[in-house]
Amino acid sequence: MTTSVRPAPAVVPERTARVRQRLGERLAPYAYIAPFFLIFSVFGLVPLLFTFYVALFDWNPIGEHVFIGLDNFTRLLDDARFWNAAWNTISIWLLSTVPQLLIALGLAHLLNHARLRLAVFLRMSMVVPYITSVAATTIVFAQMFDRDYGLLNWLLGLFGVGPIDFLQSVWGSHVMIAVMVTWRWFGYTTLLYLASLQAIPRSIYEAAAVDGAGAWKQFRHISIPSLRPVIVFTIVTSTIGGLQIFTEPLLISRAAPLTCGPVRQCQTLTLFLYEQGFGQFQFGYGSAIGVALFVLIIAIATLNYVLSTRIRPERS
């Protein structure tokens, strides 16, 4: 009687197992972040590249697509409406971003150091403007800035100032939109600064107070340098969001929403893009406006990043 001998199971060399383990450890982080880049490529990168492609055509959504090269960009540079929209965008962005960041920084410092009652409630209330509907916010502020029955004009009338038609003037409409944007975002930015300030050890402030540093010196030489990464983040994100503003100027002008008034006094680049692309069905020209807006955002965001990174922590 013969007995069958089973083959011994293959033994993986220890060195091969280590190589596989190291390879898995190196590839694991890329596997974790791969879904983000996949979704970004499908919904972000591909539409962006397609926008560059469409900008080279006289693109009719239901007709022919004629290649015209850089003619859309040449037309863009000679279009006074484009430069007006670019100026409005930059003006509203400056009027909303700078006060928003300064107010948020001051409130965060106050909430971090002041001993206030209901401090938790005050911090939670900062989120209310952020979660409020943009349409509701626009309706309320449009009533407040109304020429005939607005609360602001009523207050100005108490000091002998005549009614101001904010919506029909360039600076008035810019200020009105900037106030809405500032009110909506300052609470969110305040909480970001406050969370970073609370991570700073109290011993640093106590040591500075012992050395004779007052509240202003502590704020300037401890708080602001320690907030450097968050300040850079908020400046860049505020720049990107501020230059893409769309909903507020669209809703405040009911008579001419796409132009934000009869003389385009508050029409932004995104509104101009929407008007040309989906109002006039000039998809090629609208795509060229989108490319110009993309370049403007990249340029200003890079400039802000370079300037904000000059804030250096104090050396001991």
C-alpha positions as semicolon CSV with decimal commas, in nm:
position;residue;x (nm);y (nm);z (nm)
1;M;0,000;0,000;0,000
2;T;0,146;0,330;-0,110
3;T;0,086;0,649;0,085
4;S;0,062;0,977;-0,105
5;V;0,288;1,250;0,019
6;R;0,127;1,595;0,018
7;P;0,350;1,876;-0,098
8;A;0,460;2,113;0,171
9;P;0,295;2,455;0,151
10;A;0,508;2,721;-0,012
11;V;0,676;2,938;0,242
12;V;0,702;3,303;0,149
13;P;1,050;3,424;0,225
14;E;1,065;3,669;0,508
15;R;1,239;3,926;0,290
16;T;0,960;3,916;0,029
17;A;0,698;3,963;0,300
18;R;0,878;4,270;0,430
19;V;0,898;4,418;0,080
20;R;0,525;4,367;0,032
21;Q;0,448;4,521;0,368
22;R;0,661;4,827;0,295
23;L;0,505;4,861;-0,050
24;G;0,158;4,844;0,105
25;E;0,248;5,108;0,363
26;R;0,375;5,339;0,089
27;L;0,072;5,294;-0,134
28;A;-0,189;5,315;0,142
29;P;-0,183;5,698;0,178
30;Y;-0,230;5,739;-0,197
31;A;-0,521;5,497;-0,189
32;Y;-0,683;5,700;0,090
33;I;-0,667;6,029;-0,102
34;A;-0,739;5,878;-0,445
35;P;-1,121;5,922;-0,418
36;F;-1,081;6,296;-0,369
37;F;-0,860;6,337;-0,675
38;L;-1,089;6,114;-0,878
39;I;-1,395;6,323;-0,790
40;F;-1,199;6,646;-0,840
41;S;-1,084;6,531;-1,184
42;V;-1,437;6,442;-1,296
43;F;-1,619;6,747;-1,155
44;G;-1,338;7,004;-1,141
45;L;-1,045;6,946;-1,373
46;V;-1,235;6,810;-1,674
47;P;-1,489;7,100;-1,678
48;L;-1,203;7,347;-1,639
49;L;-1,012;7,204;-1,935
50;F;-1,335;7,189;-2,136
51;T;-1,393;7,559;-2,062
52;F;-1,051;7,640;-2,211
53;Y;-1,144;7,432;-2,514
54;V;-1,485;7,595;-2,567
55;A;-1,328;7,943;-2,537
56;L;-1,152;7,880;-2,869
57;F;-1,480;7,835;-3,057
58;D;-1,785;8,028;-3,165
59;W;-1,992;7,773;-2,976
60;N;-2,362;7,751;-3,040
61;P;-2,523;7,505;-2,796
62;I;-2,777;7,393;-3,058
63;G;-2,581;7,476;-3,375
64;E;-2,235;7,464;-3,520
65;H;-1,906;7,494;-3,337
66;V;-1,667;7,710;-3,540
67;F;-1,302;7,731;-3,437
68;I;-1,197;8,097;-3,407
69;G;-0,877;8,070;-3,203
70;L;-0,816;8,360;-2,967
71;D;-1,082;8,588;-3,114
72;N;-1,300;8,557;-2,804
73;F;-1,015;8,683;-2,586
74;T;-0,941;8,968;-2,826
75;R;-1,306;9,065;-2,813
76;L;-1,296;9,040;-2,436
77;L;-1,012;9,291;-2,404
78;D;-1,202;9,543;-2,617
79;D;-1,534;9,496;-2,434
80;A;-1,610;9,779;-2,192
81;R;-1,869;9,561;-2,021
82;F;-1,597;9,314;-1,922
83;W;-1,377;9,582;-1,766
84;N;-1,676;9,726;-1,585
85;A;-1,760;9,382;-1,444
86;A;-1,396;9,325;-1,347
87;W;-1,385;9,657;-1,161
88;N;-1,713;9,583;-0,984
89;T;-1,584;9,241;-0,879
90;I;-1,259;9,374;-0,736
91;S;-1,433;9,666;-0,564
92;I;-1,694;9,446;-0,394
93;W;-1,425;9,193;-0,300
94;L;-1,211;9,459;-0,130
95;L;-1,506;9,621;0,048
96;S;-1,621;9,286;0,185
97;T;-1,302;9,089;0,249
98;V;-1,091;9,342;0,438
99;P;-1,358;9,442;0,696
100;Q;-1,468;9,080;0,731
101;L;-1,121;8,956;0,826
102;L;-1,050;9,250;1,057
103;I;-1,384;9,217;1,238
104;A;-1,337;8,842;1,273
105;L;-0,987;8,885;1,411
106;G;-1,100;9,141;1,670
107;L;-1,402;8,938;1,780
108;A;-1,196;8,621;1,810
109;H;-0,943;8,800;2,031
110;L;-1,225;8,943;2,245
111;L;-1,401;8,608;2,288
112;N;-1,073;8,439;2,370
113;H;-0,964;8,678;2,647
114;A;-1,272;8,851;2,781
115;R;-1,465;8,683;3,060
116;L;-1,817;8,710;2,927
117;R;-2,137;8,556;3,046
118;L;-2,302;8,319;2,801
119;A;-1,973;8,289;2,615
120;V;-2,074;7,956;2,461
121;F;-2,401;8,106;2,337
122;L;-2,216;8,398;2,180
123;R;-1,978;8,162;2,002
124;M;-2,266;7,952;1,872
125;S;-2,451;8,260;1,750
126;M;-2,159;8,336;1,519
127;V;-2,273;8,051;1,296
128;V;-2,625;8,190;1,244
129;P;-2,536;8,422;0,951
130;Y;-2,345;8,140;0,782
131;I;-2,637;7,895;0,791
132;T;-2,897;8,156;0,690
133;S;-3,027;8,134;0,335
134;V;-2,863;8,380;0,095
135;A;-3,203;8,464;-0,052
136;A;-3,342;8,549;0,293
137;T;-3,035;8,758;0,373
138;T;-3,071;8,950;0,047
139;I;-3,439;9,025;0,106
140;V;-3,372;9,159;0,456
141;F;-3,079;9,378;0,354
142;A;-3,264;9,504;0,046
143;Q;-3,537;9,629;0,280
144;M;-3,283;9,785;0,516
145;F;-3,112;9,973;0,230
146;D;-3,436;10,073;0,056
147;R;-3,451;10,436;-0,053
148;D;-3,801;10,515;0,070
149;Y;-3,868;10,282;0,363
150;G;-3,525;10,148;0,456
151;L;-3,401;10,150;0,814
152;L;-3,063;10,292;0,715
153;N;-3,209;10,589;0,531
154;W;-3,441;10,651;0,826
155;L;-3,140;10,667;1,058
156;L;-2,957;10,897;0,818
157;G;-3,266;11,119;0,807
158;L;-3,238;11,175;1,182
159;F;-2,907;11,353;1,111
160;G;-3,045;11,556;0,825
161;V;-2,909;11,337;0,545
162;G;-3,139;11,293;0,246
163;P;-3,245;10,948;0,123
164;I;-2,979;10,756;-0,068
165;D;-3,071;10,520;-0,350
166;F;-2,806;10,257;-0,282
167;L;-2,912;10,021;-0,557
168;Q;-2,902;10,281;-0,835
169;S;-2,554;10,411;-0,753
170;V;-2,222;10,238;-0,812
171;W;-2,069;10,283;-0,466
172;G;-2,400;10,241;-0,290
173;S;-2,468;9,904;-0,453
174;H;-2,110;9,792;-0,386
175;V;-2,137;9,882;-0,019
176;M;-2,475;9,713;0,008
177;I;-2,344;9,385;-0,136
178;A;-2,024;9,406;0,067
179;V;-2,222;9,445;0,390
180;M;-2,425;9,135;0,306
181;V;-2,115;8,929;0,230
182;T;-1,940;9,052;0,545
183;W;-2,239;8,975;0,765
184;R;-2,267;8,625;0,623
185;W;-1,903;8,520;0,657
186;F;-1,753;8,707;0,952
187;G;-1,892;8,456;1,208
188;Y;-1,743;8,158;1,028
189;T;-1,404;8,330;1,006
190;T;-1,428;8,434;1,373
191;L;-1,469;8,072;1,481
192;L;-1,165;7,969;1,279
193;Y;-0,953;8,236;1,446
194;L;-1,097;8,158;1,789
195;A;-1,017;7,788;1,759
196;S;-0,656;7,870;1,673
197;L;-0,625;8,124;1,953
198;Q;-0,746;7,873;2,209
199;A;-0,464;7,641;2,104
200;I;-0,205;7,898;2,220
201;P;-0,084;7,815;2,573
202;R;-0,193;8,067;2,835
203;S;0,155;8,053;2,983
204;I;0,287;8,250;2,685
205;Y;0,050;8,540;2,754
206;E;0,126;8,523;3,126
207;A;0,500;8,537;3,061
208;A;0,453;8,833;2,826
209;A;0,244;9,014;3,090
210;V;0,517;8,956;3,349
211;D;0,769;9,108;3,106
212;G;0,552;9,418;3,081
213;A;0,377;9,354;2,748
214;G;0,032;9,508;2,732
215;A;-0,275;9,374;2,558
216;W;-0,188;9,535;2,224
217;K;0,169;9,401;2,224
218;Q;0,044;9,054;2,315
219;F;-0,207;9,069;2,031
220;R;0,052;9,194;1,783
221;H;0,351;8,979;1,878
222;I;0,182;8,660;2,000
223;S;-0,170;8,623;1,864
224;I;-0,122;8,739;1,506
225;P;0,202;8,545;1,438
226;S;0,050;8,233;1,592
227;L;-0,254;8,272;1,367
228;R;-0,038;8,292;1,055
229;P;-0,151;7,961;0,894
230;V;-0,519;8,036;0,957
231;I;-0,484;8,395;0,836
232;V;-0,325;8,272;0,513
233;F;-0,606;8,018;0,472
234;T;-0,885;8,271;0,529
235;I;-0,726;8,530;0,300
236;V;-0,693;8,283;0,014
237;T;-1,042;8,134;0,057
238;S;-1,199;8,480;0,098
239;T;-1,025;8,589;-0,221
240;I;-1,154;8,290;-0,415
241;G;-1,508;8,327;-0,281
242;G;-1,517;8,707;-0,308
243;L;-1,413;8,711;-0,672
244;Q;-1,679;8,453;-0,758
245;I;-1,967;8,641;-0,597
246;F;-2,290;8,574;-0,784
247;T;-2,606;8,530;-0,576
248;E;-2,613;8,861;-0,387
249;P;-2,587;9,093;-0,693
250;L;-2,828;8,867;-0,884
251;L;-3,102;8,895;-0,623
252;I;-3,085;9,260;-0,522
253;S;-3,190;9,390;-0,864
254;R;-3,532;9,255;-0,954
255;A;-3,578;9,464;-1,269
256;A;-3,251;9,361;-1,437
257;P;-3,102;9,070;-1,242
258;L;-2,837;8,965;-1,497
259;T;-2,695;9,315;-1,528
260;C;-2,757;9,415;-1,163
261;G;-2,912;9,745;-1,261
262;P;-2,976;9,947;-1,577
263;V;-2,615;10,067;-1,612
264;R;-2,447;9,747;-1,487
265;Q;-2,342;9,928;-1,170
266;C;-2,292;9,608;-0,969
267;Q;-2,261;9,339;-1,234
268;T;-1,976;9,104;-1,141
269;L;-1,773;8,880;-1,368
270;T;-1,977;8,575;-1,278
271;L;-2,298;8,761;-1,362
272;F;-2,147;8,880;-1,689
273;L;-2,042;8,523;-1,766
274;Y;-2,393;8,396;-1,694
275;E;-2,549;8,670;-1,903
276;Q;-2,335;8,594;-2,209
277;G;-2,339;8,216;-2,175
278;F;-2,694;8,138;-2,066
279;G;-2,866;8,468;-2,151
280;Q;-2,720;8,531;-2,497
281;F;-2,618;8,166;-2,560
282;Q;-2,266;8,271;-2,655
283;F;-2,094;7,980;-2,488
284;G;-1,756;8,050;-2,645
285;Y;-1,748;8,408;-2,526
286;G;-1,883;8,307;-2,186
287;S;-1,607;8,047;-2,155
288;A;-1,349;8,315;-2,236
289;I;-1,489;8,523;-1,949
290;G;-1,457;8,217;-1,724
291;V;-1,093;8,172;-1,827
292;A;-1,023;8,539;-1,755
293;L;-1,189;8,505;-1,414
294;F;-0,980;8,194;-1,342
295;V;-0,658;8,381;-1,426
296;L;-0,765;8,678;-1,212
297;I;-0,841;8,455;-0,912
298;I;-0,510;8,270;-0,944
299;A;-0,315;8,597;-0,972
300;I;-0,479;8,773;-0,676
301;A;-0,482;8,459;-0,458
302;T;-0,111;8,405;-0,525
303;L;-0,034;8,769;-0,447
304;N;-0,231;8,749;-0,122
305;Y;-0,056;8,426;-0,029
306;V;0,287;8,579;-0,086
307;L;0,201;8,891;0,114
308;S;0,033;8,702;0,399
309;T;0,322;8,459;0,439
310;R;0,543;8,754;0,532
311;I;0,378;8,738;0,877
312;R;0,644;8,556;1,074
313;P;0,629;8,426;1,429
314;E;0,828;8,622;1,683
315;R;1,164;8,471;1,762
316;S;1,244;8,416;2,121
